[in-house]
Structure formats: structure tokens, C-alpha cells
Amino acid sequence: HQNMIQLKNNFTWEENGMIFKKNHQIIRKKIFSFLSEIEQQNNEINKIHTILIIIAMEDEASPTISYLGLKQLQGNKKFPFKIYGGEKNGKRIVLMTSGKDSTHGVDNVGPQVASSMATIGIHEFDPNVVVNMGTAGGFKASGAKIGSVYVGTKAQFHDRRIPIPKFDKYGSGDYNTTTPTSINGMFKSATISTGSSLDITDAEKERLSKQSQQMAVVKEMEAAAIAQVCQWNSTPFVVIKAITDLIDSSAKTEEEFLKNLKIASKSLQ
């Protein structure tokens, strides 16, 4: 607890690169501090032996790979995903990134990719807990700032619309996530809302804006898809996101995302 208080006191909001460096250092260091609590929350697990970390983009993952000293492993050649492995604090660590699209040469992103990564990762490595880290958009009106870090209390889809009774609730998802109390106060809490697009429609923006008035909402492209797979497999799921763009600002989402992602990548190297 003293270490947590010290980390919190040392945290200062600075412009651009340093804010991401501080945030991701805290994220990486705190992942392992609350694993024992996840063990207690899951009565069927006596001891965590394997942690699966899913991060979509290679630039987002490289600081964590370096910090944990992970080495690239041989993956299934049928899939583009990259797999890294190692050991930390007596735990087996497996980290997956999405790899590159063979046609366009860009990182594979989106719910379908995230779902596939989670399915393969869980069945290949049998983890006791899955952790999804990455970037997201937030609402300035609910207190989000560039570099703010959020822990998900639940995950949902905002663009999976099925206007048929019962299918409508299925479409939105509303999946539970694991939120260890040991990190309460360290990060803000939020509903993590997942979609297939970097931007959102006006209707989606309005709906999420109303929802964020009651509980902070951050928008991204993986968490709910991973949460659904974790639910199928009864695997605890933790999601942590850092803000790169503000949904309710005048700046274009794609411009703000690219600008802040580059700053984050540079500061984390």
C-alpha cells in the first residue's frame, strides 16, 4: 500500500510524451501487484500460473515486451499473430499482438481480430487471467484527458445493433470484467465500449455521451470481443486503457489518435 501511495504521489500530469511514459510505467508495474487479488476472487484457481496479455498494435506492446524481458515464440503460421513469452514473479507470461495484414501491411485491428486472438490464446496457453491493454478514446465532459488511464468495470459493444427482442441486449453485450480493489484510486474506472471503427456515428456518440454522464465511458476496438470469449471460458478478464483522443473535442479523431499514438510510442521506447 505504501508503494501504491508513493506511485500516486509521484504521478504528475505533464504534456504529451511524459504523460504516456508515466501511465504505462504504472500499468506495467501494477499488473503483477493485483494478481494475488484476482486469485482470491476466483475460487476455482488456487494459484495463477499463466497470464495472457493481449495488445493489438506492436507499437503499444513494445514497452511491455521490453519491460518483462519477453522473447518471441514460434506461433501458428496459419495466423498472423505474434507471440512473446517469459516468466515474471514466478508466473508464466504470454503476450500476443495482432501482427500485420499481409495485403495492406498495417496492424490487424478490430473486434474480429481480438476475438480470434483471445480464442487461440486461451485454448493454446490455458491462462488463469487475461489482460487487455491499449489505447482508447474518452469524453472530455466526463473528465478524460489525453493520457488518462482507465480500468474497465464492464465491457459492451456500441455498434452491434440487433433491433429484435432479446437479440438487442445480446448485441450490446454488457460483459463483466475483473476489477481488483487494490488498484482503486490508482486509475479511473469506466465502461469500456467496443466498436469496429476508429470513429463513431452521431447516434453512437450521442448515446455514449449520455451514458458517460452517469459513468465514464471509453471507446476502443477490442475489449468487449475479448470479454465475450473470456466469459465463454470462465476466464477472469482485466482491461486497462490509456486515452489518445477525445470523442467530444473539435479535433478529428484520426488526427488526434495518430498524433498521440506516435508520442506514446516514442516515449515508451
PDB file of C-alpha atoms in Angstrom:
ATOM      1  CA  HIS A   1       0.000   0.000   0.000  1.00  0.00           C
ATOM      2  CA  GLN A   2       2.876   2.361   0.728  1.00  0.00           C
ATOM      3  CA  ASN A   3       4.306   1.683  -2.726  1.00  0.00           C
ATOM      4  CA  MET A   4       0.913   2.426  -4.299  1.00  0.00           C
ATOM      5  CA  ILE A   5       0.631   5.697  -2.370  1.00  0.00           C
ATOM      6  CA  GLN A   6       4.150   6.654  -3.401  1.00  0.00           C
ATOM      7  CA  LEU A   7       3.390   5.930  -7.054  1.00  0.00           C
ATOM      8  CA  LYS A   8       0.251   8.024  -6.839  1.00  0.00           C
ATOM      9  CA  ASN A   9       2.049  10.924  -5.181  1.00  0.00           C
ATOM     10  CA  ASN A  10       4.834  10.826  -7.741  1.00  0.00           C
ATOM     11  CA  PHE A  11       2.363  10.988 -10.617  1.00  0.00           C
ATOM     12  CA  THR A  12       2.286  14.389 -12.307  1.00  0.00           C
ATOM     13  CA  TRP A  13       0.302  15.383 -15.354  1.00  0.00           C
ATOM     14  CA  GLU A  14       2.726  16.606 -17.992  1.00  0.00           C
ATOM     15  CA  GLU A  15       2.304  17.431 -21.639  1.00  0.00           C
ATOM     16  CA  ASN A  16       2.498  14.925 -24.463  1.00  0.00           C
ATOM     17  CA  GLY A  17       5.173  12.210 -24.193  1.00  0.00           C
ATOM     18  CA  MET A  18       5.917  12.151 -20.485  1.00  0.00           C
ATOM     19  CA  ILE A  19       2.287  11.605 -19.527  1.00  0.00           C
ATOM     20  CA  PHE A  20       2.197   8.363 -21.500  1.00  0.00           C
ATOM     21  CA  LYS A  21       5.519   7.267 -20.082  1.00  0.00           C
ATOM     22  CA  LYS A  22       4.250   7.728 -16.525  1.00  0.00           C
ATOM     23  CA  ASN A  23       0.941   5.985 -17.257  1.00  0.00           C
ATOM     24  CA  HIS A  24       2.394   2.922 -18.946  1.00  0.00           C
ATOM     25  CA  GLN A  25       5.124   2.525 -16.327  1.00  0.00           C
ATOM     26  CA  ILE A  26       2.383   2.381 -13.691  1.00  0.00           C
ATOM     27  CA  ILE A  27       0.298  -0.029 -15.782  1.00  0.00           C
ATOM     28  CA  ARG A  28       3.191  -2.436 -16.299  1.00  0.00           C
ATOM     29  CA  LYS A  29       4.276  -2.363 -12.658  1.00  0.00           C
ATOM     30  CA  LYS A  30       0.771  -2.696 -11.208  1.00  0.00           C
ATOM     31  CA  ILE A  31      -0.379  -5.657 -13.330  1.00  0.00           C
ATOM     32  CA  PHE A  32       1.512  -8.078 -11.112  1.00  0.00           C
ATOM     33  CA  SER A  33       0.687  -6.378  -7.816  1.00  0.00           C
ATOM     34  CA  PHE A  34      -3.014  -7.221  -8.096  1.00  0.00           C
ATOM     35  CA  LEU A  35      -2.705 -10.744  -9.486  1.00  0.00           C
ATOM     36  CA  SER A  36      -2.933 -12.226  -5.980  1.00  0.00           C
ATOM     37  CA  GLU A  37      -6.267 -10.468  -5.531  1.00  0.00           C
ATOM     38  CA  ILE A  38      -7.590 -11.986  -8.768  1.00  0.00           C
ATOM     39  CA  GLU A  39      -6.590 -15.384  -7.352  1.00  0.00           C
ATOM     40  CA  GLN A  40      -8.748 -14.756  -4.292  1.00  0.00           C
ATOM     41  CA  GLN A  41     -11.690 -13.589  -6.398  1.00  0.00           C
ATOM     42  CA  ASN A  42     -11.672 -16.772  -8.464  1.00  0.00           C
ATOM     43  CA  ASN A  43     -12.404 -19.646  -6.068  1.00  0.00           C
ATOM     44  CA  GLU A  44     -11.592 -22.267  -8.688  1.00  0.00           C
ATOM     45  CA  ILE A  45      -7.998 -21.083  -9.033  1.00  0.00           C
ATOM     46  CA  ASN A  46      -5.591 -21.804  -6.206  1.00  0.00           C
ATOM     47  CA  LYS A  47      -2.631 -20.166  -7.887  1.00  0.00           C
ATOM     48  CA  ILE A  48      -2.115 -18.162 -11.056  1.00  0.00           C
ATOM     49  CA  HIS A  49       0.426 -19.884 -13.234  1.00  0.00           C
ATOM     50  CA  THR A  50      -0.159 -18.280 -16.652  1.00  0.00           C
ATOM     51  CA  ILE A  51      -1.117 -14.721 -17.622  1.00  0.00           C
ATOM     52  CA  LEU A  52      -2.185 -13.906 -21.168  1.00  0.00           C
ATOM     53  CA  ILE A  53      -1.701 -10.274 -22.208  1.00  0.00           C
ATOM     54  CA  ILE A  54      -3.416  -9.149 -25.416  1.00  0.00           C
ATOM     55  CA  ILE A  55      -2.292  -5.886 -27.042  1.00  0.00           C
ATOM     56  CA  ALA A  56      -3.435  -5.060 -30.556  1.00  0.00           C
ATOM     57  CA  MET A  57      -0.632  -2.960 -32.010  1.00  0.00           C
ATOM     58  CA  GLU A  58       3.089  -3.700 -31.929  1.00  0.00           C
ATOM     59  CA  ASP A  59       3.922  -0.075 -31.028  1.00  0.00           C
ATOM     60  CA  GLU A  60       1.641  -0.308 -27.997  1.00  0.00           C
ATOM     61  CA  ALA A  61       3.167  -3.619 -26.917  1.00  0.00           C
ATOM     62  CA  SER A  62       6.896  -2.992 -27.356  1.00  0.00           C
ATOM     63  CA  PRO A  63       7.470  -1.222 -23.993  1.00  0.00           C
ATOM     64  CA  THR A  64       5.759  -4.047 -22.092  1.00  0.00           C
ATOM     65  CA  ILE A  65       7.673  -6.690 -24.048  1.00  0.00           C
ATOM     66  CA  SER A  66      10.923  -4.930 -23.162  1.00  0.00           C
ATOM     67  CA  TYR A  67      10.000  -4.376 -19.518  1.00  0.00           C
ATOM     68  CA  LEU A  68       9.066  -8.029 -18.991  1.00  0.00           C
ATOM     69  CA  GLY A  69      12.051  -9.292 -20.983  1.00  0.00           C
ATOM     70  CA  LEU A  70       9.823 -11.414 -23.212  1.00  0.00           C
ATOM     71  CA  LYS A  71      11.178 -13.338 -26.179  1.00  0.00           C
ATOM     72  CA  GLN A  72       9.304 -14.040 -29.395  1.00  0.00           C
ATOM     73  CA  LEU A  73       7.964 -17.579 -29.631  1.00  0.00           C
ATOM     74  CA  GLN A  74       7.052 -19.706 -32.616  1.00  0.00           C
ATOM     75  CA  GLY A  75       3.352 -19.195 -33.314  1.00  0.00           C
ATOM     76  CA  ASN A  76       0.873 -20.967 -35.535  1.00  0.00           C
ATOM     77  CA  LYS A  77       1.866 -19.978 -39.065  1.00  0.00           C
ATOM     78  CA  LYS A  78      -1.767 -20.092 -40.176  1.00  0.00           C
ATOM     79  CA  PHE A  79      -2.376 -16.879 -38.206  1.00  0.00           C
ATOM     80  CA  PRO A  80      -0.565 -13.518 -38.357  1.00  0.00           C
ATOM     81  CA  PHE A  81      -0.419 -13.055 -34.577  1.00  0.00           C
ATOM     82  CA  LYS A  82       2.933 -12.610 -32.840  1.00  0.00           C
ATOM     83  CA  ILE A  83       3.524 -14.405 -29.559  1.00  0.00           C
ATOM     84  CA  TYR A  84       6.043 -13.493 -26.874  1.00  0.00           C
ATOM     85  CA  GLY A  85       6.794 -15.419 -23.704  1.00  0.00           C
ATOM     86  CA  GLY A  86       8.749 -15.306 -20.473  1.00  0.00           C
ATOM     87  CA  GLU A  87       8.449 -15.501 -16.708  1.00  0.00           C
ATOM     88  CA  LYS A  88       7.889 -12.796 -14.095  1.00  0.00           C
ATOM     89  CA  ASN A  89       7.499 -13.256 -10.336  1.00  0.00           C
ATOM     90  CA  GLY A  90       7.104 -16.991 -10.826  1.00  0.00           C
ATOM     91  CA  LYS A  91       4.305 -16.513 -13.353  1.00  0.00           C
ATOM     92  CA  ARG A  92       4.387 -17.643 -16.963  1.00  0.00           C
ATOM     93  CA  ILE A  93       3.704 -14.634 -19.181  1.00  0.00           C
ATOM     94  CA  VAL A  94       2.354 -14.921 -22.729  1.00  0.00           C
ATOM     95  CA  LEU A  95       1.829 -11.725 -24.725  1.00  0.00           C
ATOM     96  CA  MET A  96       0.039 -11.655 -28.069  1.00  0.00           C
ATOM     97  CA  THR A  97      -0.022  -8.894 -30.667  1.00  0.00           C
ATOM     98  CA  SER A  98      -2.145  -8.883 -33.795  1.00  0.00           C
ATOM     99  CA  GLY A  99       0.634  -8.952 -36.387  1.00  0.00           C
ATOM    100  CA  LYS A 100       0.447  -7.314 -39.795  1.00  0.00           C
ATOM    101  CA  ASP A 101      -2.150  -7.632 -42.533  1.00  0.00           C
ATOM    102  CA  SER A 102      -0.446  -9.348 -45.478  1.00  0.00           C
ATOM    103  CA  THR A 103      -2.253  -7.205 -48.054  1.00  0.00           C
ATOM    104  CA  HIS A 104      -2.017  -3.709 -46.579  1.00  0.00           C
ATOM    105  CA  GLY A 105       0.961  -4.060 -44.246  1.00  0.00           C
ATOM    106  CA  VAL A 106      -0.801  -2.475 -41.254  1.00  0.00           C
ATOM    107  CA  ASP A 107      -1.566  -3.858 -37.803  1.00  0.00           C
ATOM    108  CA  ASN A 108      -4.600  -6.119 -37.698  1.00  0.00           C
ATOM    109  CA  VAL A 109      -7.176  -4.369 -35.508  1.00  0.00           C
ATOM    110  CA  GLY A 110     -10.836  -4.679 -34.562  1.00  0.00           C
ATOM    111  CA  PRO A 111     -13.190  -6.949 -32.614  1.00  0.00           C
ATOM    112  CA  GLN A 112     -12.900  -9.909 -35.001  1.00  0.00           C
ATOM    113  CA  VAL A 113      -9.126  -9.944 -34.649  1.00  0.00           C
ATOM    114  CA  ALA A 114      -9.318  -9.515 -30.863  1.00  0.00           C
ATOM    115  CA  SER A 115     -11.834 -12.363 -30.579  1.00  0.00           C
ATOM    116  CA  SER A 116      -9.589 -14.657 -32.612  1.00  0.00           C
ATOM    117  CA  MET A 117      -6.542 -13.754 -30.505  1.00  0.00           C
ATOM    118  CA  ALA A 118      -8.408 -14.461 -27.271  1.00  0.00           C
ATOM    119  CA  THR A 119      -9.799 -17.775 -28.533  1.00  0.00           C
ATOM    120  CA  ILE A 120      -6.417 -19.024 -29.734  1.00  0.00           C
ATOM    121  CA  GLY A 121      -4.567 -17.676 -26.696  1.00  0.00           C
ATOM    122  CA  ILE A 122      -6.914 -19.210 -24.134  1.00  0.00           C
ATOM    123  CA  HIS A 123      -7.001 -22.623 -25.769  1.00  0.00           C
ATOM    124  CA  GLU A 124      -3.299 -22.703 -26.610  1.00  0.00           C
ATOM    125  CA  PHE A 125      -1.894 -21.436 -23.303  1.00  0.00           C
ATOM    126  CA  ASP A 126      -4.683 -22.087 -20.744  1.00  0.00           C
ATOM    127  CA  PRO A 127      -4.228 -18.792 -18.841  1.00  0.00           C
ATOM    128  CA  ASN A 128      -5.707 -18.128 -15.401  1.00  0.00           C
ATOM    129  CA  VAL A 129      -6.294 -14.496 -16.306  1.00  0.00           C
ATOM    130  CA  VAL A 130      -6.418 -12.420 -19.493  1.00  0.00           C
ATOM    131  CA  VAL A 131      -5.260  -8.786 -19.507  1.00  0.00           C
ATOM    132  CA  ASN A 132      -6.082  -6.432 -22.390  1.00  0.00           C
ATOM    133  CA  MET A 133      -4.022  -3.225 -22.546  1.00  0.00           C
ATOM    134  CA  GLY A 134      -4.137  -0.493 -25.173  1.00  0.00           C
ATOM    135  CA  THR A 135      -5.389   2.920 -26.180  1.00  0.00           C
ATOM    136  CA  ALA A 136      -8.892   4.383 -26.378  1.00  0.00           C
ATOM    137  CA  GLY A 137     -10.981   7.500 -26.874  1.00  0.00           C
ATOM    138  CA  GLY A 138     -12.604   9.263 -23.935  1.00  0.00           C
ATOM    139  CA  PHE A 139     -15.114  12.022 -23.191  1.00  0.00           C
ATOM    140  CA  LYS A 140     -13.681  15.339 -22.052  1.00  0.00           C
ATOM    141  CA  ALA A 141     -17.025  16.141 -20.416  1.00  0.00           C
ATOM    142  CA  SER A 142     -16.619  13.191 -18.024  1.00  0.00           C
ATOM    143  CA  GLY A 143     -13.061  14.155 -17.076  1.00  0.00           C
ATOM    144  CA  ALA A 144     -10.973  12.282 -19.627  1.00  0.00           C
ATOM    145  CA  LYS A 145      -7.630  13.811 -20.609  1.00  0.00           C
ATOM    146  CA  ILE A 146      -5.024  12.743 -23.110  1.00  0.00           C
ATOM    147  CA  GLY A 147      -3.087  10.089 -21.223  1.00  0.00           C
ATOM    148  CA  SER A 148      -5.770   9.357 -18.600  1.00  0.00           C
ATOM    149  CA  VAL A 149      -5.733   5.675 -17.606  1.00  0.00           C
ATOM    150  CA  TYR A 150      -8.958   3.747 -17.045  1.00  0.00           C
ATOM    151  CA  VAL A 151      -9.710   0.304 -15.619  1.00  0.00           C
ATOM    152  CA  GLY A 152     -12.793  -1.293 -17.117  1.00  0.00           C
ATOM    153  CA  THR A 153     -15.639  -2.261 -14.798  1.00  0.00           C
ATOM    154  CA  LYS A 154     -17.575  -3.810 -17.679  1.00  0.00           C
ATOM    155  CA  ALA A 155     -17.341  -4.088 -21.462  1.00  0.00           C
ATOM    156  CA  GLN A 156     -20.001  -3.508 -24.108  1.00  0.00           C
ATOM    157  CA  PHE A 157     -20.457  -3.088 -27.866  1.00  0.00           C
ATOM    158  CA  HIS A 158     -21.762   0.251 -29.135  1.00  0.00           C
ATOM    159  CA  ASP A 159     -22.200  -0.629 -32.820  1.00  0.00           C
ATOM    160  CA  ARG A 160     -23.513  -4.206 -32.680  1.00  0.00           C
ATOM    161  CA  ARG A 161     -27.152  -3.283 -33.282  1.00  0.00           C
ATOM    162  CA  ILE A 162     -29.753  -6.076 -33.499  1.00  0.00           C
ATOM    163  CA  PRO A 163     -33.229  -4.477 -33.077  1.00  0.00           C
ATOM    164  CA  ILE A 164     -35.015  -7.745 -32.267  1.00  0.00           C
ATOM    165  CA  PRO A 165     -36.314  -8.615 -28.769  1.00  0.00           C
ATOM    166  CA  LYS A 166     -33.600 -10.271 -26.631  1.00  0.00           C
ATOM    167  CA  PHE A 167     -31.115 -10.012 -29.511  1.00  0.00           C
ATOM    168  CA  ASP A 168     -30.823  -6.286 -28.768  1.00  0.00           C
ATOM    169  CA  LYS A 169     -29.391  -6.968 -25.305  1.00  0.00           C
ATOM    170  CA  TYR A 170     -27.214  -9.736 -26.693  1.00  0.00           C
ATOM    171  CA  GLY A 171     -25.873  -7.291 -29.274  1.00  0.00           C
ATOM    172  CA  SER A 172     -24.829  -4.665 -26.734  1.00  0.00           C
ATOM    173  CA  GLY A 173     -23.040  -7.288 -24.643  1.00  0.00           C
ATOM    174  CA  ASP A 174     -22.575  -5.808 -21.168  1.00  0.00           C
ATOM    175  CA  TYR A 175     -19.846  -8.230 -20.053  1.00  0.00           C
ATOM    176  CA  ASN A 176     -18.380  -8.223 -16.562  1.00  0.00           C
ATOM    177  CA  THR A 177     -14.683  -7.616 -16.045  1.00  0.00           C
ATOM    178  CA  THR A 178     -12.403  -8.233 -13.078  1.00  0.00           C
ATOM    179  CA  THR A 179     -11.563  -5.025 -11.214  1.00  0.00           C
ATOM    180  CA  PRO A 180      -9.165  -5.668  -8.307  1.00  0.00           C
ATOM    181  CA  THR A 181      -9.816  -3.320  -5.380  1.00  0.00           C
ATOM    182  CA  SER A 182      -6.066  -2.925  -4.874  1.00  0.00           C
ATOM    183  CA  ILE A 183      -5.929  -0.522  -7.822  1.00  0.00           C
ATOM    184  CA  ASN A 184      -8.961   1.535  -6.836  1.00  0.00           C
ATOM    185  CA  GLY A 185      -7.789   5.131  -6.568  1.00  0.00           C
ATOM    186  CA  MET A 186      -4.796   4.483  -8.809  1.00  0.00           C
ATOM    187  CA  PHE A 187      -6.794   4.631 -12.040  1.00  0.00           C
ATOM    188  CA  LYS A 188     -10.210   5.900 -13.014  1.00  0.00           C
ATOM    189  CA  SER A 189     -12.991   3.384 -13.629  1.00  0.00           C
ATOM    190  CA  ALA A 190     -15.036   3.242 -16.802  1.00  0.00           C
ATOM    191  CA  THR A 191     -17.293   1.196 -19.001  1.00  0.00           C
ATOM    192  CA  ILE A 192     -15.242   0.056 -21.988  1.00  0.00           C
ATOM    193  CA  SER A 193     -17.255   0.354 -25.210  1.00  0.00           C
ATOM    194  CA  THR A 194     -16.076  -1.547 -28.270  1.00  0.00           C
ATOM    195  CA  GLY A 195     -16.745  -0.944 -31.953  1.00  0.00           C
ATOM    196  CA  SER A 196     -15.350  -1.892 -35.341  1.00  0.00           C
ATOM    197  CA  SER A 197     -14.443   1.673 -36.346  1.00  0.00           C
ATOM    198  CA  LEU A 198     -11.978   4.267 -35.090  1.00  0.00           C
ATOM    199  CA  ASP A 199     -14.646   6.969 -35.327  1.00  0.00           C
ATOM    200  CA  ILE A 200     -18.336   6.706 -34.387  1.00  0.00           C
ATOM    201  CA  THR A 201     -21.640   7.801 -35.861  1.00  0.00           C
ATOM    202  CA  ASP A 202     -23.537  10.776 -34.464  1.00  0.00           C
ATOM    203  CA  ALA A 203     -26.132   8.433 -32.963  1.00  0.00           C
ATOM    204  CA  GLU A 204     -23.449   6.331 -31.246  1.00  0.00           C
ATOM    205  CA  LYS A 205     -21.710   9.460 -29.987  1.00  0.00           C
ATOM    206  CA  GLU A 206     -24.949  10.812 -28.516  1.00  0.00           C
ATOM    207  CA  ARG A 207     -25.772   7.511 -26.814  1.00  0.00           C
ATOM    208  CA  LEU A 208     -22.284   7.127 -25.308  1.00  0.00           C
ATOM    209  CA  SER A 209     -22.256  10.771 -24.256  1.00  0.00           C
ATOM    210  CA  LYS A 210     -25.487  10.282 -22.295  1.00  0.00           C
ATOM    211  CA  GLN A 211     -24.137   7.102 -20.766  1.00  0.00           C
ATOM    212  CA  SER A 212     -20.901   8.846 -19.758  1.00  0.00           C
ATOM    213  CA  GLN A 213     -22.863  11.343 -17.656  1.00  0.00           C
ATOM    214  CA  GLN A 214     -23.567   8.512 -15.203  1.00  0.00           C
ATOM    215  CA  MET A 215     -20.366   6.502 -15.601  1.00  0.00           C
ATOM    216  CA  ALA A 216     -17.226   7.295 -17.563  1.00  0.00           C
ATOM    217  CA  VAL A 217     -17.127   5.577 -20.947  1.00  0.00           C
ATOM    218  CA  VAL A 218     -14.087   4.977 -23.119  1.00  0.00           C
ATOM    219  CA  LYS A 219     -14.290   3.792 -26.723  1.00  0.00           C
ATOM    220  CA  GLU A 220     -11.940   1.294 -28.356  1.00  0.00           C
ATOM    221  CA  MET A 221     -11.873  -1.744 -30.664  1.00  0.00           C
ATOM    222  CA  GLU A 222     -11.055  -4.918 -28.679  1.00  0.00           C
ATOM    223  CA  ALA A 223     -12.248  -5.274 -25.091  1.00  0.00           C
ATOM    224  CA  ALA A 224     -15.854  -6.487 -25.455  1.00  0.00           C
ATOM    225  CA  ALA A 225     -14.822  -9.079 -28.037  1.00  0.00           C
ATOM    226  CA  ILE A 226     -12.169 -10.444 -25.670  1.00  0.00           C
ATOM    227  CA  ALA A 227     -14.582 -10.252 -22.727  1.00  0.00           C
ATOM    228  CA  GLN A 228     -17.104 -12.409 -24.579  1.00  0.00           C
ATOM    229  CA  VAL A 229     -14.519 -15.127 -25.222  1.00  0.00           C
ATOM    230  CA  CYS A 230     -13.352 -14.954 -21.598  1.00  0.00           C
ATOM    231  CA  GLN A 231     -16.958 -15.366 -20.461  1.00  0.00           C
ATOM    232  CA  TRP A 232     -17.341 -18.482 -22.617  1.00  0.00           C
ATOM    233  CA  ASN A 233     -14.218 -19.942 -20.998  1.00  0.00           C
ATOM    234  CA  SER A 234     -14.862 -18.692 -17.436  1.00  0.00           C
ATOM    235  CA  THR A 235     -11.531 -16.854 -17.519  1.00  0.00           C
ATOM    236  CA  PRO A 236     -11.090 -13.661 -15.446  1.00  0.00           C
ATOM    237  CA  PHE A 237     -10.582 -10.596 -17.639  1.00  0.00           C
ATOM    238  CA  VAL A 238      -8.861  -7.301 -16.781  1.00  0.00           C
ATOM    239  CA  VAL A 239      -8.874  -4.337 -19.188  1.00  0.00           C
ATOM    240  CA  ILE A 240      -6.744  -1.180 -18.888  1.00  0.00           C
ATOM    241  CA  LYS A 241      -6.863   1.648 -21.451  1.00  0.00           C
ATOM    242  CA  ALA A 242      -4.994   4.950 -21.885  1.00  0.00           C
ATOM    243  CA  ILE A 243      -6.693   7.851 -23.679  1.00  0.00           C
ATOM    244  CA  THR A 244      -5.268   9.017 -27.000  1.00  0.00           C
ATOM    245  CA  ASP A 245      -8.228  11.031 -28.357  1.00  0.00           C
ATOM    246  CA  LEU A 246     -11.215  12.927 -27.016  1.00  0.00           C
ATOM    247  CA  ILE A 247     -14.517  11.989 -28.612  1.00  0.00           C
ATOM    248  CA  ASP A 248     -16.250  15.253 -27.739  1.00  0.00           C
ATOM    249  CA  SER A 249     -13.458  17.596 -28.851  1.00  0.00           C
ATOM    250  CA  SER A 250     -13.343  19.561 -32.098  1.00  0.00           C
ATOM    251  CA  ALA A 251     -10.251  17.700 -33.305  1.00  0.00           C
ATOM    252  CA  LYS A 252     -10.646  14.913 -35.839  1.00  0.00           C
ATOM    253  CA  THR A 253     -10.442  11.509 -34.186  1.00  0.00           C
ATOM    254  CA  GLU A 254      -7.980  10.056 -36.680  1.00  0.00           C
ATOM    255  CA  GLU A 255      -5.652  13.062 -36.461  1.00  0.00           C
ATOM    256  CA  GLU A 256      -5.685  13.126 -32.676  1.00  0.00           C
ATOM    257  CA  PHE A 257      -5.190   9.362 -32.473  1.00  0.00           C
ATOM    258  CA  LEU A 258      -2.215   9.337 -34.845  1.00  0.00           C
ATOM    259  CA  LYS A 259      -0.619  12.332 -33.157  1.00  0.00           C
ATOM    260  CA  ASN A 260      -0.842  10.909 -29.660  1.00  0.00           C
ATOM    261  CA  LEU A 261      -0.066   7.315 -30.631  1.00  0.00           C
ATOM    262  CA  LYS A 262       3.264   8.433 -32.099  1.00  0.00           C
ATOM    263  CA  ILE A 263       4.064  10.413 -28.955  1.00  0.00           C
ATOM    264  CA  ALA A 264       3.161   7.421 -26.799  1.00  0.00           C
ATOM    265  CA  SER A 265       5.258   5.024 -28.869  1.00  0.00           C
ATOM    266  CA  LYS A 266       8.284   7.332 -28.765  1.00  0.00           C
ATOM    267  CA  SER A 267       8.085   7.917 -25.018  1.00  0.00           C
ATOM    268  CA  LEU A 268       7.723   4.201 -24.296  1.00  0.00           C
ATOM    269  CA  GLN A 269      10.748   3.062 -26.286  1.00  0.00           C
TER     270      GLN A 269
END
